[in-house]
Amino acid sequence: FMVAHHPLDTTFGSLMLNPVPYGAYAVAMIAALVEFWTQVLLGNYWVTLAWPRTAGLCLGAVGGLVGWGLRVAALFTAKVNFTHQVADHKSASHVLVTQGVYRCFRHPGYVGWFMWCVATQLVLGNVICLLCFAAVAWRFFAKRIPIEEELLVRMFGQE
């Protein structure tokens, strides 16, 4: 998506292969796999009561698909205005997107990613990673969104 809509501005960093310092995203993914396979190898995964496991799997699958769909809708609604880097200045092509999913959600890409992030851990049955992923993602967005909001007001005023 980034390459298609921002071919001249695409860098390694904009591909989100290194979105957080010290490889934290890779560490989180490894932790999730370790928690899942530890449960499987210890026999805890299949011994867990069937209905909570099934409920978590179903809720996680639905939440993950809804979150993914919301993020994709945000990408295709905003098009060239969607980047992974917060813009600190207004470019000539920069417009404030208020239609589509942006009419219902102020930050649909963030909401979608958060839902997907937490839902993956529900699908895997990872209680520890579910709590950690939710806390870390919430903290990330709690820091990022106010900065982005301030920049948007500075660039677009009350538009």
Coordinates of N, CA, C and O in Angstrom, one line a residue:
F1 N 0.8 -1.2 0.0 CA 0.0 0.0 0.0 C 0.9 1.2 0.0 O 0.6 2.2 -0.7
M2 N 1.9 1.3 0.9 CA 2.7 2.5 1.0 C 3.5 2.7 -0.3 O 3.6 3.8 -0.8
V3 N 4.0 1.6 -0.9 CA 4.7 1.8 -2.2 C 3.8 2.3 -3.3 O 4.2 3.1 -4.1
A4 N 2.6 1.8 -3.4 CA 1.6 2.2 -4.4 C 1.2 3.7 -4.3 O 1.1 4.4 -5.3
H5 N 1.0 4.1 -3.0 CA 0.5 5.5 -2.8 C 1.6 6.5 -2.5 O 1.3 7.7 -2.6
H6 N 2.8 6.1 -2.2 CA 3.9 7.0 -1.8 C 5.2 6.5 -2.4 O 6.2 6.3 -1.7
P7 N 5.3 6.2 -3.8 CA 6.5 5.6 -4.4 C 7.7 6.4 -4.2 O 8.8 5.9 -4.0
L8 N 7.6 7.7 -4.2 CA 8.8 8.6 -4.0 C 9.3 8.7 -2.6 O 10.4 9.0 -2.3
D9 N 8.4 8.5 -1.6 CA 8.7 8.7 -0.2 C 8.9 7.4 0.5 O 9.2 7.4 1.7
T10 N 8.8 6.3 -0.1 CA 8.9 5.0 0.5 C 10.4 4.7 0.9 O 11.3 4.8 0.1
T11 N 10.6 4.4 2.2 CA 11.9 4.1 2.7 C 11.7 2.8 3.5 O 10.6 2.3 3.7
F12 N 12.8 2.2 4.0 CA 12.7 1.0 4.8 C 11.8 1.2 6.0 O 11.0 0.4 6.4
G13 N 12.0 2.4 6.7 CA 11.2 2.7 7.8 C 9.7 2.8 7.6 O 8.9 2.5 8.4
S14 N 9.3 3.3 6.4 CA 7.9 3.4 6.0 C 7.2 2.1 5.8 O 6.0 2.0 5.7
L15 N 8.0 1.1 5.6 CA 7.4 -0.3 5.4 C 7.0 -0.9 6.7 O 6.5 -2.0 6.7
M16 N 7.3 -0.3 7.8 CA 6.9 -0.7 9.1 C 7.6 -2.1 9.5 O 7.1 -2.8 10.3
L17 N 8.7 -2.3 8.9 CA 9.5 -3.5 9.3 C 10.3 -3.2 10.6 O 10.8 -4.2 11.2
N18 N 10.4 -2.0 10.9 CA 11.1 -1.6 12.2 C 10.3 -0.5 12.9 O 10.8 0.6 13.1
P19 N 9.0 -0.7 13.2 CA 8.2 0.3 13.7 C 8.5 0.8 15.1 O 8.1 1.9 15.5
V20 N 9.1 0.0 15.9 CA 9.3 0.3 17.3 C 10.8 0.0 17.6 O 11.4 -0.8 17.0
P21 N 11.3 0.8 18.6 CA 12.8 0.6 18.9 C 13.1 -0.8 19.4 O 12.2 -1.5 20.0
Y22 N 14.3 -1.2 19.1 CA 14.9 -2.4 19.7 C 14.1 -3.7 19.2 O 14.1 -4.7 19.9
G23 N 13.4 -3.6 18.1 CA 12.8 -4.8 17.6 C 11.6 -5.3 18.5 O 11.3 -6.5 18.5
A24 N 11.0 -4.4 19.2 CA 9.9 -4.7 20.1 C 8.8 -5.5 19.4 O 8.2 -6.4 20.0
Y25 N 8.5 -5.2 18.2 CA 7.4 -5.9 17.5 C 7.8 -7.3 17.3 O 7.0 -8.2 17.5
A26 N 9.0 -7.6 16.8 CA 9.5 -8.9 16.7 C 9.5 -9.7 18.0 O 9.1 -10.8 18.1
V27 N 9.9 -9.0 19.1 CA 9.9 -9.6 20.4 C 8.5 -10.0 20.8 O 8.3 -11.1 21.3
A28 N 7.5 -9.1 20.5 CA 6.1 -9.4 20.9 C 5.6 -10.6 20.1 O 5.0 -11.5 20.7
M29 N 5.9 -10.7 18.8 CA 5.5 -11.9 18.0 C 6.2 -13.2 18.5 O 5.5 -14.2 18.6
I30 N 7.4 -13.1 18.9 CA 8.1 -14.3 19.4 C 7.5 -14.7 20.7 O 7.3 -15.9 21.0
A31 N 7.2 -13.7 21.6 CA 6.6 -14.0 22.9 C 5.3 -14.7 22.7 O 4.9 -15.6 23.4
A32 N 4.5 -14.2 21.7 CA 3.2 -14.8 21.5 C 3.3 -16.3 21.0 O 2.6 -17.2 21.5
L33 N 4.3 -16.5 20.2 CA 4.5 -17.9 19.7 C 5.0 -18.8 20.9 O 4.6 -20.0 21.0
V34 N 5.9 -18.3 21.7 CA 6.4 -19.0 22.8 C 5.3 -19.3 23.8 O 5.2 -20.5 24.2
E35 N 4.4 -18.4 24.1 CA 3.3 -18.6 25.0 C 2.4 -19.7 24.4 O 2.0 -20.6 25.1
F36 N 2.1 -19.6 23.2 CA 1.2 -20.6 22.5 C 1.8 -22.0 22.6 O 1.1 -22.9 23.0
W37 N 3.0 -22.1 22.1 CA 3.6 -23.4 22.0 C 3.9 -24.0 23.4 O 3.9 -25.2 23.5
T38 N 4.2 -23.2 24.3 CA 4.4 -23.7 25.7 C 3.1 -24.3 26.2 O 3.1 -25.4 26.8
Q39 N 2.0 -23.6 26.0 CA 0.7 -24.2 26.4 C 0.4 -25.5 25.7 O 0.0 -26.5 26.3
V40 N 0.7 -25.6 24.4 CA 0.5 -26.8 23.6 C 1.4 -27.9 24.1 O 0.9 -29.1 24.4
L41 N 2.7 -27.7 24.3 CA 3.7 -28.7 24.7 C 3.4 -29.2 26.2 O 3.6 -30.3 26.5
L42 N 2.9 -28.3 27.0 CA 2.6 -28.7 28.4 C 1.2 -29.3 28.5 O 0.9 -29.8 29.6
G43 N 0.5 -29.3 27.4 CA -0.8 -30.0 27.4 C -1.9 -29.1 27.9 O -3.1 -29.5 28.0
N44 N -1.6 -27.8 28.3 CA -2.6 -26.9 28.9 C -3.6 -26.4 27.8 O -4.7 -26.1 28.1
Y45 N -3.1 -26.3 26.6 CA -3.9 -25.7 25.5 C -5.2 -26.6 25.3 O -6.3 -26.1 25.2
W46 N -5.0 -27.9 25.1 CA -6.1 -28.7 24.8 C -6.9 -29.2 26.0 O -8.1 -29.6 25.9
V47 N -6.4 -29.0 27.2 CA -7.1 -29.4 28.4 C -8.0 -28.3 28.9 O -9.0 -28.6 29.5
T48 N -7.7 -27.1 28.5 CA -8.6 -26.0 28.9 C -10.0 -26.2 28.5 O -10.3 -26.9 27.5
L49 N -11.0 -25.8 29.4 CA -12.4 -26.0 29.1 C -12.7 -25.6 27.7 O -12.3 -24.6 27.2
A50 N -13.5 -26.4 27.1 CA -13.8 -26.3 25.6 C -14.5 -25.0 25.3 O -14.2 -24.3 24.4
W51 N -15.5 -24.6 26.2 CA -16.3 -23.4 25.8 C -15.5 -22.1 25.9 O -15.6 -21.2 25.1
P52 N -14.6 -21.9 26.9 CA -13.8 -20.7 26.9 C -12.9 -20.6 25.7 O -12.7 -19.6 25.1
R53 N -12.3 -21.7 25.4 CA -11.4 -21.8 24.3 C -12.1 -21.4 23.0 O -11.7 -20.7 22.2
T54 N -13.3 -22.1 22.8 CA -14.1 -21.8 21.6 C -14.6 -20.4 21.6 O -14.6 -19.7 20.5
A55 N -15.0 -19.8 22.7 CA -15.5 -18.4 22.8 C -14.3 -17.5 22.4 O -14.5 -16.5 21.6
G56 N -13.2 -17.7 23.0 CA -12.0 -16.9 22.6 C -11.6 -17.0 21.2 O -11.3 -16.0 20.6
L57 N -11.7 -18.2 20.6 CA -11.3 -18.4 19.2 C -12.3 -17.6 18.3 O -11.9 -16.9 17.4
C58 N -13.6 -17.8 18.6 CA -14.7 -17.1 17.8 C -14.6 -15.6 18.0 O -14.6 -14.9 17.0
L59 N -14.5 -15.1 19.2 CA -14.4 -13.7 19.5 C -13.2 -13.1 18.8 O -13.2 -12.0 18.2
G60 N -12.1 -13.8 19.0 CA -10.8 -13.4 18.4 C -10.9 -13.3 16.8 O -10.4 -12.4 16.2
A61 N -11.5 -14.4 16.2 CA -11.6 -14.4 14.8 C -12.4 -13.3 14.3 O -12.0 -12.6 13.3
V62 N -13.6 -13.1 14.9 CA -14.5 -12.0 14.5 C -13.8 -10.6 14.7 O -13.8 -9.7 13.8
G63 N -13.2 -10.4 15.9 CA -12.6 -9.2 16.2 C -11.4 -8.9 15.3 O -11.2 -7.7 14.9
G64 N -10.6 -9.9 15.0 CA -9.5 -9.8 14.1 C -9.9 -9.4 12.7 O -9.3 -8.5 12.1
L65 N -11.0 -10.0 12.2 CA -11.4 -9.7 10.9 C -12.0 -8.3 10.8 O -11.8 -7.5 9.9
V66 N -12.8 -7.9 11.8 CA -13.4 -6.6 11.9 C -12.3 -5.5 12.0 O -12.3 -4.5 11.3
G67 N -11.3 -5.8 12.9 CA -10.2 -4.9 13.0 C -9.4 -4.7 11.7 O -9.0 -3.6 11.3
W68 N -9.1 -5.8 11.1 CA -8.4 -5.8 9.8 C -9.2 -5.1 8.8 O -8.6 -4.2 8.0
G69 N -10.5 -5.4 8.7 CA -11.3 -4.7 7.7 C -11.4 -3.2 7.9 O -11.3 -2.4 7.0
L70 N -11.4 -2.8 9.2 CA -11.5 -1.4 9.5 C -10.2 -0.7 9.1 O -10.2 0.4 8.5
R71 N -9.1 -1.3 9.4 CA -7.8 -0.7 9.0 C -7.6 -0.6 7.5 O -7.2 0.4 7.0
V72 N -8.0 -1.7 6.8 CA -8.0 -1.7 5.3 C -8.9 -0.6 4.8 O -8.5 0.1 3.8
A73 N -10.1 -0.5 5.4 CA -11.0 0.6 4.9 C -10.4 2.0 5.2 O -10.5 2.9 4.3
A74 N -9.7 2.1 6.3 CA -9.0 3.4 6.5 C -7.9 3.7 5.5 O -7.8 4.8 5.0
L75 N -7.2 2.6 5.2 CA -6.1 2.8 4.1 C -6.7 3.3 2.8 O -6.2 4.2 2.2
F76 N -7.7 2.6 2.4 CA -8.3 2.9 1.0 C -9.1 4.1 1.0 O -9.4 4.7 0.0
T77 N -9.7 4.5 2.2 CA -10.4 5.8 2.2 C -9.4 7.0 2.2 O -9.7 7.9 1.5
A78 N -8.4 6.9 3.0 CA -7.4 8.0 3.0 C -6.5 8.1 1.9 O -5.9 9.1 1.5
K79 N -6.2 6.9 1.3 CA -5.3 6.8 0.1 C -4.0 7.4 0.4 O -3.2 7.0 1.3
V80 N -3.6 8.5 -0.4 CA -2.3 9.1 -0.2 C -2.1 9.8 1.1 O -1.0 10.1 1.5
N81 N -3.2 10.1 1.8 CA -3.1 10.8 3.1 C -2.8 9.8 4.2 O -2.6 10.3 5.3
F82 N -2.8 8.5 4.0 CA -2.5 7.5 5.0 C -1.0 7.2 4.9 O -0.5 6.7 3.9
T83 N -0.3 7.5 6.0 CA 1.1 7.1 6.1 C 1.3 6.5 7.5 O 0.5 6.6 8.4
H84 N 2.4 5.8 7.6 CA 2.8 5.2 8.9 C 3.5 6.2 9.8 O 3.7 6.0 11.0
Q85 N 4.0 7.3 9.1 CA 4.8 8.3 9.8 C 3.8 9.5 10.1 O 3.1 9.9 9.1
V86 N 3.8 10.1 11.3 CA 3.0 11.2 11.5 C 3.6 12.4 10.8 O 4.8 12.7 11.0
A87 N 2.8 13.1 10.0 CA 3.3 14.3 9.3 C 3.4 15.5 10.2 O 2.4 15.7 10.9
D88 N 4.5 16.2 10.1 CA 4.6 17.4 11.0 C 4.5 18.7 10.2 O 4.6 19.7 10.7
H89 N 4.2 18.5 8.9 CA 3.9 19.7 8.1 C 2.9 19.3 7.0 O 2.8 18.1 6.6
K90 N 2.2 20.3 6.5 CA 1.1 20.0 5.5 C 1.7 20.1 4.1 O 2.2 21.2 3.7
S91 N 1.6 19.0 3.4 CA 2.1 19.1 2.0 C 1.0 19.6 1.1 O -0.2 19.7 1.5
A92 N 1.3 19.9 -0.1 CA 0.3 20.4 -1.1 C -0.9 19.5 -1.3 O -2.0 19.9 -1.5
S93 N -0.6 18.1 -1.3 CA -1.6 17.1 -1.6 C -2.3 16.7 -0.3 O -3.2 15.8 -0.4
H94 N -2.0 17.2 0.8 CA -2.5 16.7 2.1 C -3.9 17.3 2.4 O -4.1 18.5 2.4
V95 N -4.9 16.4 2.5 CA -6.2 16.9 2.9 C -6.7 16.1 4.1 O -6.3 15.0 4.4
L96 N -7.6 16.8 4.8 CA -8.2 16.1 6.0 C -9.3 15.2 5.5 O -10.3 15.7 4.9
V97 N -9.2 13.9 5.8 CA -10.2 12.9 5.3 C -11.3 12.8 6.4 O -11.0 12.5 7.6
T98 N -12.5 13.0 6.0 CA -13.7 13.0 6.9 C -14.8 12.1 6.4 O -15.8 12.0 7.0
Q99 N -14.6 11.5 5.2 CA -15.7 10.6 4.7 C -15.3 9.1 5.0 O -14.3 8.8 5.5
G100 N -16.3 8.3 4.6 CA -16.1 6.8 4.8 C -16.0 6.5 6.3 O -16.7 7.0 7.1
V101 N -15.0 5.6 6.6 CA -14.9 5.1 8.0 C -14.4 6.3 8.9 O -14.6 6.2 10.1
Y102 N -13.8 7.3 8.3 CA -13.4 8.5 9.1 C -14.6 9.3 9.6 O -14.4 10.1 10.5
R103 N -15.7 9.1 9.0 CA -17.0 9.7 9.5 C -17.4 9.1 10.8 O -18.0 9.8 11.7
C104 N -17.1 7.8 11.0 CA -17.5 7.1 12.2 C -16.4 7.0 13.3 O -16.7 6.9 14.5
F105 N -15.2 7.0 12.8 CA -14.0 6.8 13.7 C -13.0 7.9 13.4 O -12.7 8.2 12.3
R106 N -12.5 8.5 14.5 CA -11.5 9.6 14.3 C -10.2 9.0 13.8 O -9.5 9.6 13.1
H107 N -9.9 7.8 14.3 CA -8.6 7.1 13.9 C -8.9 5.7 13.6 O -8.5 4.8 14.4
P108 N -9.6 5.4 12.5 CA -10.0 4.0 12.2 C -8.8 3.1 12.0 O -8.9 1.9 12.3
G109 N -7.7 3.6 11.5 CA -6.6 2.7 11.3 C -6.0 2.2 12.6 O -5.6 1.1 12.8
Y110 N -6.0 3.1 13.6 CA -5.5 2.8 15.0 C -6.5 1.8 15.7 O -6.1 0.9 16.3
V111 N -7.8 2.1 15.5 CA -8.8 1.3 16.2 C -8.7 -0.1 15.6 O -8.7 -1.1 16.3
G112 N -8.6 -0.2 14.2 CA -8.6 -1.5 13.6 C -7.3 -2.3 13.9 O -7.4 -3.5 14.2
W113 N -6.2 -1.6 14.0 CA -4.9 -2.3 14.4 C -5.0 -2.8 15.8 O -4.6 -3.9 16.1
F114 N -5.6 -1.9 16.7 CA -5.7 -2.4 18.1 C -6.6 -3.6 18.2 O -6.2 -4.6 18.9
M115 N -7.7 -3.6 17.5 CA -8.6 -4.7 17.6 C -7.9 -6.0 17.1 O -8.0 -7.0 17.7
W116 N -7.2 -5.9 15.9 CA -6.5 -7.0 15.3 C -5.4 -7.5 16.3 O -5.3 -8.7 16.5
C117 N -4.7 -6.6 16.8 CA -3.6 -6.9 17.7 C -4.1 -7.8 18.9 O -3.5 -8.8 19.2
V118 N -5.1 -7.3 19.6 CA -5.6 -8.0 20.8 C -6.3 -9.3 20.3 O -6.2 -10.4 21.0
A119 N -7.0 -9.3 19.2 CA -7.8 -10.5 18.7 C -6.8 -11.6 18.4 O -7.2 -12.8 18.6
T120 N -5.6 -11.3 17.9 CA -4.7 -12.4 17.6 C -4.4 -13.2 18.8 O -4.3 -14.5 18.7
Q121 N -4.3 -12.6 19.9 CA -4.0 -13.3 21.2 C -5.2 -14.1 21.7 O -5.0 -15.1 22.3
L122 N -6.4 -13.6 21.4 CA -7.6 -14.4 21.8 C -7.6 -15.7 21.0 O -7.9 -16.7 21.5
V123 N -7.3 -15.5 19.7 CA -7.3 -16.7 18.8 C -6.3 -17.8 19.3 O -6.6 -19.0 19.4
L124 N -5.2 -17.3 19.7 CA -4.1 -18.2 20.2 C -4.4 -18.7 21.6 O -3.7 -19.6 22.1
G125 N -5.2 -18.0 22.3 CA -5.5 -18.4 23.7 C -4.4 -17.9 24.7 O -4.1 -18.5 25.7
N126 N -3.7 -16.9 24.3 CA -2.5 -16.4 25.0 C -3.0 -15.3 26.0 O -3.2 -14.1 25.7
V127 N -3.2 -15.7 27.3 CA -3.7 -14.7 28.3 C -2.7 -13.7 28.6 O -3.0 -12.5 28.7
I128 N -1.4 -14.1 28.8 CA -0.4 -13.2 29.2 C -0.1 -12.2 28.1 O -0.1 -11.0 28.3
C129 N 0.1 -12.7 26.8 CA 0.3 -11.8 25.7 C -0.9 -10.9 25.4 O -0.7 -9.8 25.0
L130 N -2.1 -11.4 25.6 CA -3.3 -10.6 25.4 C -3.2 -9.4 26.3 O -3.4 -8.2 25.8
L131 N -2.9 -9.6 27.5 CA -2.9 -8.4 28.5 C -1.7 -7.5 28.1 O -1.9 -6.3 28.1
C132 N -0.6 -8.1 27.8 CA 0.6 -7.3 27.4 C 0.4 -6.5 26.1 O 0.7 -5.3 26.0
F133 N -0.1 -7.2 25.1 CA -0.3 -6.5 23.8 C -1.3 -5.4 24.0 O -1.1 -4.3 23.4
A134 N -2.4 -5.6 24.7 CA -3.4 -4.6 24.9 C -2.8 -3.4 25.6 O -3.0 -2.2 25.3
A135 N -2.0 -3.6 26.7 CA -1.5 -2.5 27.5 C -0.4 -1.8 26.7 O -0.5 -0.5 26.7
V136 N 0.4 -2.4 26.0 CA 1.5 -1.7 25.2 C 0.9 -1.0 24.0 O 1.2 0.2 23.8
A137 N -0.1 -1.6 23.3 CA -0.7 -0.9 22.2 C -1.5 0.3 22.7 O -1.5 1.4 22.1
W138 N -2.2 0.2 23.8 CA -3.0 1.3 24.4 C -2.1 2.4 24.8 O -2.3 3.6 24.5
R139 N -0.9 2.1 25.4 CA 0.0 3.1 25.8 C 0.6 3.8 24.5 O 0.8 5.0 24.5
F140 N 0.9 3.0 23.5 CA 1.5 3.6 22.3 C 0.5 4.6 21.7 O 0.9 5.8 21.4
F141 N -0.8 4.2 21.6 CA -1.8 5.1 21.0 C -2.1 6.3 21.9 O -2.4 7.4 21.4
A142 N -2.0 6.1 23.2 CA -2.3 7.2 24.1 C -1.2 8.3 24.0 O -1.5 9.4 24.3
K143 N 0.0 7.9 23.6 CA 1.0 8.9 23.4 C 1.0 9.5 22.0 O 1.2 10.7 21.8
R144 N 0.7 8.6 21.0 CA 0.7 9.1 19.6 C -0.5 10.0 19.2 O -0.3 11.0 18.5
I145 N -1.6 9.6 19.6 CA -2.8 10.3 19.2 C -2.9 11.7 19.6 O -3.2 12.6 18.7
P146 N -2.6 12.1 20.8 CA -2.6 13.5 21.2 C -1.6 14.4 20.3 O -1.9 15.5 20.0
I147 N -0.4 13.8 20.0 CA 0.6 14.5 19.2 C 0.0 14.7 17.8 O 0.1 15.8 17.2
E148 N -0.6 13.6 17.2 CA -1.2 13.7 15.9 C -2.3 14.7 15.9 O -2.5 15.5 14.9
E149 N -3.2 14.7 16.9 CA -4.3 15.6 17.0 C -3.8 17.1 17.0 O -4.4 17.9 16.3
E150 N -2.8 17.3 17.8 CA -2.3 18.7 17.8 C -1.7 19.1 16.5 O -2.0 20.3 16.0
L151 N -1.0 18.2 15.8 CA -0.5 18.6 14.5 C -1.7 18.8 13.5 O -1.6 19.7 12.6
L152 N -2.7 17.9 13.5 CA -3.8 18.1 12.6 C -4.5 19.4 12.8 O -4.9 20.1 11.9
V153 N -4.7 19.8 14.1 CA -5.4 21.1 14.4 C -4.5 22.2 13.8 O -5.0 23.2 13.2
R154 N -3.2 22.1 14.0 CA -2.2 23.2 13.5 C -2.3 23.3 12.0 O -2.3 24.3 11.4
M155 N -2.4 22.1 11.3 CA -2.4 22.1 9.9 C -3.7 22.4 9.2 O -3.8 23.1 8.2
F156 N -4.8 22.0 9.9 CA -6.1 22.2 9.2 C -7.1 23.1 10.0 O -8.2 23.3 9.6
G157 N -6.7 23.5 11.2 CA -7.6 24.4 12.0 C -8.8 23.6 12.4 O -8.8 22.5 12.8
Q158 N -10.0 24.3 12.3 CA -11.3 23.6 12.6 C -12.0 23.0 11.5 O -13.2 22.7 11.5
E159 N -11.2 22.7 10.4 CA -11.8 22.1 9.2 C -12.6 20.8 9.5 O -12.4 20.0 10.3

